[in-house]
């Protein structure tokens, strides 16, 4: 089994911490046209905006247990079915007139949200 070694999808301040009850991930402040990178190698299993509240969303399946989700992107650069490498740019974040660029980031283990801060480097 592949040992996962997650990296930060963007560098920025964590605005919202993980909470099992409300948000199922963390929110990270970005900058305009900030490149969003795959946190680990995997296959893009979703790329689009069909899930309400997530905006432009990318979901990457890393193995049978783990997937990561990147929401609120302004541009999606990775397509469904595409293999991506750790660190590869998969999307862009942009500020809009009414809100700053914020990436909503989730890691799920067997479908259940887990605290990404416990898996990302300190």
XYZ file of N, CA and C in Angstrom:
366
model
N 0.840 -1.197 0.000
C 0.000 0.000 0.000
C 0.877 1.249 0.000
N 0.484 2.181 -0.817
C 1.197 3.452 -0.942
C 1.134 4.215 0.370
N 2.278 4.652 0.860
C 2.308 5.498 2.053
C 2.076 6.924 1.607
N 0.993 7.517 2.081
C 0.666 8.872 1.670
C 1.425 9.875 2.515
N 1.896 10.903 1.857
C 2.659 11.943 2.513
C 2.121 13.271 1.989
N 1.008 13.717 2.555
C 0.312 14.889 2.040
C 1.143 16.165 2.176
N 0.973 17.069 1.213
C 1.580 18.390 1.276
C 0.444 19.416 1.202
N 0.741 20.662 1.571
C -0.261 21.719 1.522
C -0.652 21.998 0.076
N -1.954 22.171 -0.204
C -2.392 22.470 -1.568
C -2.048 23.907 -1.988
N -2.053 24.833 -1.027
C -1.578 26.205 -1.234
C -0.918 26.642 0.059
N -0.063 27.637 -0.041
C 0.511 28.214 1.174
C -0.400 29.360 1.582
N -0.795 29.381 2.834
C -1.686 30.438 3.299
C -2.111 30.174 4.729
N -2.775 31.167 5.288
C -3.231 31.084 6.672
C -4.521 30.260 6.732
N -4.611 29.374 7.724
C -5.844 28.611 7.932
C -6.872 29.535 8.583
N -7.950 29.790 7.856
C -8.990 30.702 8.344
C -10.039 29.975 9.168
N -10.348 28.742 8.769
C -11.339 27.945 9.496
C -10.752 26.587 9.783
N -10.746 26.230 11.059
C -10.248 24.920 11.460
C -11.284 23.843 11.165
N -10.829 22.618 11.205
C -11.688 21.459 11.004
C -12.660 21.323 12.165
N -13.899 20.983 11.840
C -14.885 20.691 12.868
C -15.815 19.647 12.293
N -15.990 18.559 12.981
C -16.780 17.432 12.502
C -18.218 17.859 12.226
N -18.731 18.814 13.008
C -20.139 19.171 12.905
C -20.464 20.140 11.770
N -19.646 21.156 11.562
C -19.981 22.180 10.566
C -19.290 21.910 9.243
N -18.156 22.522 9.085
C -17.366 22.326 7.867
C -16.693 20.975 7.979
N -16.513 20.328 6.860
C -15.887 19.018 6.882
C -14.429 19.098 6.442
N -13.877 20.304 6.437
C -12.477 20.479 6.050
C -11.957 21.761 6.658
N -10.940 22.327 6.022
C -10.382 23.596 6.495
C -10.459 24.617 5.360
N -10.462 25.890 5.722
C -10.409 26.964 4.740
C -9.041 27.626 4.838
N -8.378 27.775 3.686
C -7.038 28.352 3.642
C -7.089 29.617 2.785
N -6.586 30.719 3.347
C -6.549 31.986 2.604
C -5.545 31.868 1.475
N -5.948 32.321 0.300
C -5.055 32.301 -0.850
C -4.848 33.709 -1.371
N -4.154 33.820 -2.467
C -3.977 35.102 -3.133
C -4.578 34.975 -4.526
N -4.844 36.110 -5.139
C -5.421 36.100 -6.479
C -4.571 35.264 -7.425
N -5.239 34.492 -8.270
C -4.576 33.609 -9.241
C -3.556 32.698 -8.571
N -3.874 32.259 -7.387
C -3.012 31.354 -6.635
C -3.159 29.944 -7.208
N -2.045 29.314 -7.519
C -2.076 27.945 -8.027
C -2.404 26.979 -6.888
N -3.328 26.068 -7.149
C -3.702 25.030 -6.187
C -3.057 23.733 -6.661
N -2.305 23.076 -5.778
C -1.571 21.864 -6.153
C -2.202 20.623 -5.543
N -2.043 19.506 -6.251
C -2.487 18.220 -5.710
C -1.669 17.933 -4.453
N -2.345 17.580 -3.395
C -1.688 17.355 -2.111
C -0.929 16.023 -2.080
N -1.304 15.121 -3.004
C -0.643 13.823 -3.124
C -1.015 13.254 -4.494
N -0.242 12.306 -4.998
C -0.496 11.668 -6.287
C -1.835 10.932 -6.263
N -2.531 10.955 -7.388
C -3.790 10.228 -7.464
C -4.500 10.446 -8.781
N -5.777 10.058 -8.805
C -6.596 10.165 -10.007
C -7.750 11.118 -9.724
N -7.978 12.070 -10.648
C -9.092 13.005 -10.501
C -10.390 12.226 -10.746
N -11.234 12.139 -9.710
C -12.501 11.421 -9.851
C -13.678 12.377 -10.024
N -13.438 13.664 -9.785
C -14.471 14.666 -10.038
C -13.812 16.002 -10.350
N -14.324 16.677 -11.377
C -13.865 18.014 -11.731
C -15.055 18.748 -12.330
N -15.632 19.670 -11.546
C -16.806 20.373 -12.039
C -17.445 21.221 -10.964
N -18.708 21.611 -11.204
C -19.391 22.453 -10.236
C -20.809 21.964 -9.954
N -20.971 20.641 -9.925
C -22.286 20.053 -9.712
C -22.688 19.884 -8.261
N -21.793 20.159 -7.319
C -22.133 19.994 -5.904
C -22.370 21.360 -5.279
N -23.578 21.616 -4.833
C -23.950 22.923 -4.284
C -23.054 23.306 -3.113
N -22.634 24.561 -3.093
C -21.835 25.075 -1.987
C -20.339 24.891 -2.133
N -19.909 24.175 -3.169
C -18.477 23.917 -3.330
C -17.858 24.683 -4.491
N -18.680 25.359 -5.302
C -18.145 26.078 -6.454
C -17.447 25.113 -7.393
N -16.362 25.561 -8.011
C -15.558 24.682 -8.860
C -14.771 23.747 -7.954
N -15.042 22.457 -8.089
C -14.520 21.448 -7.162
C -13.709 20.398 -7.899
N -12.605 20.011 -7.282
C -11.818 18.868 -7.769
C -11.688 17.869 -6.620
N -11.920 16.598 -6.939
C -11.728 15.526 -5.952
C -10.713 14.541 -6.540
N -9.699 14.237 -5.741
C -8.649 13.300 -6.163
C -8.678 12.079 -5.258
N -8.730 10.904 -5.887
C -8.658 9.643 -5.139
C -7.198 9.213 -5.104
N -6.668 9.037 -3.889
C -5.245 8.710 -3.732
C -5.009 7.215 -3.629
N -5.927 6.516 -3.002
C -5.865 5.057 -2.903
C -7.256 4.575 -2.490
N -7.388 3.333 -2.052
C -8.708 2.806 -1.710
C -9.313 3.477 -0.483
N -8.490 4.120 0.335
C -8.993 4.740 1.565
C -9.133 6.248 1.497
N -8.189 6.930 0.845
C -8.111 8.394 0.948
C -8.465 9.129 -0.336
N -9.200 10.235 -0.148
C -9.347 11.198 -1.224
C -9.260 12.600 -0.658
N -8.948 13.553 -1.542
C -8.862 14.944 -1.124
C -9.762 15.772 -2.028
N -10.324 16.839 -1.449
C -11.240 17.710 -2.184
C -10.764 19.150 -2.078
N -10.865 19.870 -3.192
C -10.401 21.247 -3.315
C -11.574 22.051 -3.870
N -12.176 22.918 -3.046
C -13.388 23.626 -3.454
C -13.159 25.125 -3.547
N -14.086 25.795 -4.218
C -14.093 27.257 -4.389
C -13.014 27.746 -5.348
N -12.605 26.917 -6.297
C -11.612 27.332 -7.287
C -12.264 28.240 -8.328
N -11.456 29.100 -8.943
C -12.001 29.922 -10.025
C -11.814 29.226 -11.379
N -10.736 28.464 -11.514
C -10.484 27.696 -12.745
C -10.038 26.300 -12.403
N -10.600 25.315 -13.104
C -10.183 23.927 -12.926
C -9.229 23.566 -14.062
N -8.072 23.057 -13.709
C -7.052 22.740 -14.716
C -6.883 21.238 -14.911
N -7.423 20.436 -14.006
C -7.331 18.976 -14.133
C -8.711 18.432 -14.515
N -8.711 17.420 -15.363
C -9.951 16.827 -15.864
C -10.238 15.497 -15.170
N -11.528 15.124 -15.144
C -11.907 13.823 -14.584
C -11.165 12.713 -15.316
N -10.687 11.734 -14.552
C -9.983 10.595 -15.126
C -8.485 10.816 -15.271
N -8.041 12.062 -15.084
C -6.618 12.393 -15.249
C -5.816 11.937 -14.036
N -4.636 11.349 -14.298
C -3.686 11.031 -13.230
C -2.911 12.304 -12.924
N -2.780 12.648 -11.660
C -2.008 13.831 -11.283
C -0.910 13.442 -10.303
N 0.172 14.164 -10.375
C 1.297 13.925 -9.469
C 1.213 14.888 -8.291
N 1.780 14.474 -7.181
C 1.872 15.341 -6.015
C 2.553 16.638 -6.417
N 1.951 17.775 -6.062
C 2.536 19.072 -6.375
C 2.114 19.640 -7.721
N 1.441 18.833 -8.548
C 0.976 19.308 -9.853
C -0.136 20.338 -9.658
N -0.093 21.425 -10.440
C -1.135 22.448 -10.354
C -2.421 21.898 -10.971
N -3.501 21.904 -10.180
C -4.771 21.330 -10.637
C -5.870 22.384 -10.792
N -5.668 23.572 -10.187
C -6.702 24.603 -10.231
C -6.096 25.951 -9.881
N -6.907 27.007 -10.060
C -6.514 28.354 -9.651
C -7.600 28.948 -8.772
N -7.157 29.754 -7.810
C -8.072 30.500 -6.930
C -8.048 31.951 -7.365
N -9.172 32.608 -7.322
C -9.221 34.047 -7.581
C -10.089 34.736 -6.557
N -9.733 35.958 -6.252
C -10.608 36.795 -5.436
C -11.754 37.245 -6.317
N -12.897 37.490 -5.694
C -13.973 38.158 -6.410
C -14.199 39.470 -5.683
N -15.008 40.320 -6.271
C -15.234 41.650 -5.685
C -15.737 41.556 -4.248
N -16.542 40.542 -3.973
C -17.161 40.484 -2.647
C -16.499 39.513 -1.674
N -15.536 38.734 -2.129
C -14.877 37.843 -1.165
C -13.446 37.508 -1.583
N -12.585 37.311 -0.578
C -11.194 36.978 -0.869
C -11.073 35.545 -1.396
N -9.919 35.231 -1.958
C -9.653 33.876 -2.446
C -9.438 32.957 -1.250
N -10.314 31.973 -1.102
C -10.216 31.018 0.001
C -10.428 29.617 -0.558
N -9.474 28.738 -0.296
C -9.610 27.345 -0.711
C -10.244 26.553 0.422
N -11.333 25.838 0.105
C -11.883 24.892 1.077
C -11.254 23.545 0.740
N -10.577 22.924 1.725
C -9.805 21.708 1.496
C -10.248 20.614 2.464
N -10.507 19.436 1.918
C -10.921 18.298 2.744
C -10.068 17.080 2.413
N -9.872 16.256 3.431
C -9.324 14.911 3.233
C -10.344 13.955 3.838
N -10.670 12.921 3.077
C -11.614 11.917 3.578
C -10.943 10.547 3.601
N -11.215 9.839 4.691
C -10.707 8.471 4.849
C -11.927 7.560 4.896
N -12.012 6.645 3.935
C -13.182 5.765 3.812
C -14.484 6.563 3.798
N -14.461 7.714 3.129
C -15.659 8.531 2.985
C -15.950 9.479 4.132
N -15.219 9.336 5.226
C -15.450 10.183 6.404
C -14.427 11.308 6.456
N -14.875 12.563 6.641
C -13.923 13.672 6.736
C -12.993 13.492 7.936
N -11.707 13.717 7.698
C -10.726 13.697 8.788
C -10.059 15.067 8.826
N -9.437 15.407 9.941
C -8.801 16.701 10.086
C -7.540 16.760 9.232
N -7.545 17.591 8.159
C -6.356 17.660 7.296
C -5.108 18.137 8.058
N -5.304 18.923 9.108
C -4.155 19.457 9.863
C -3.361 18.336 10.523
N -4.001 17.186 10.758
C -3.288 16.051 11.355
C -2.462 15.284 10.321
N -2.746 15.527 9.026
C -2.051 14.808 7.963
C -1.078 15.690 7.176
N -1.246 17.011 7.273
C -0.367 17.935 6.550
C 0.869 18.242 7.383
N 1.982 18.588 6.720
C 3.174 18.967 7.493
C 2.895 20.215 8.354
N 3.525 20.275 9.496
C 3.295 21.397 10.421
C 3.869 22.675 9.847
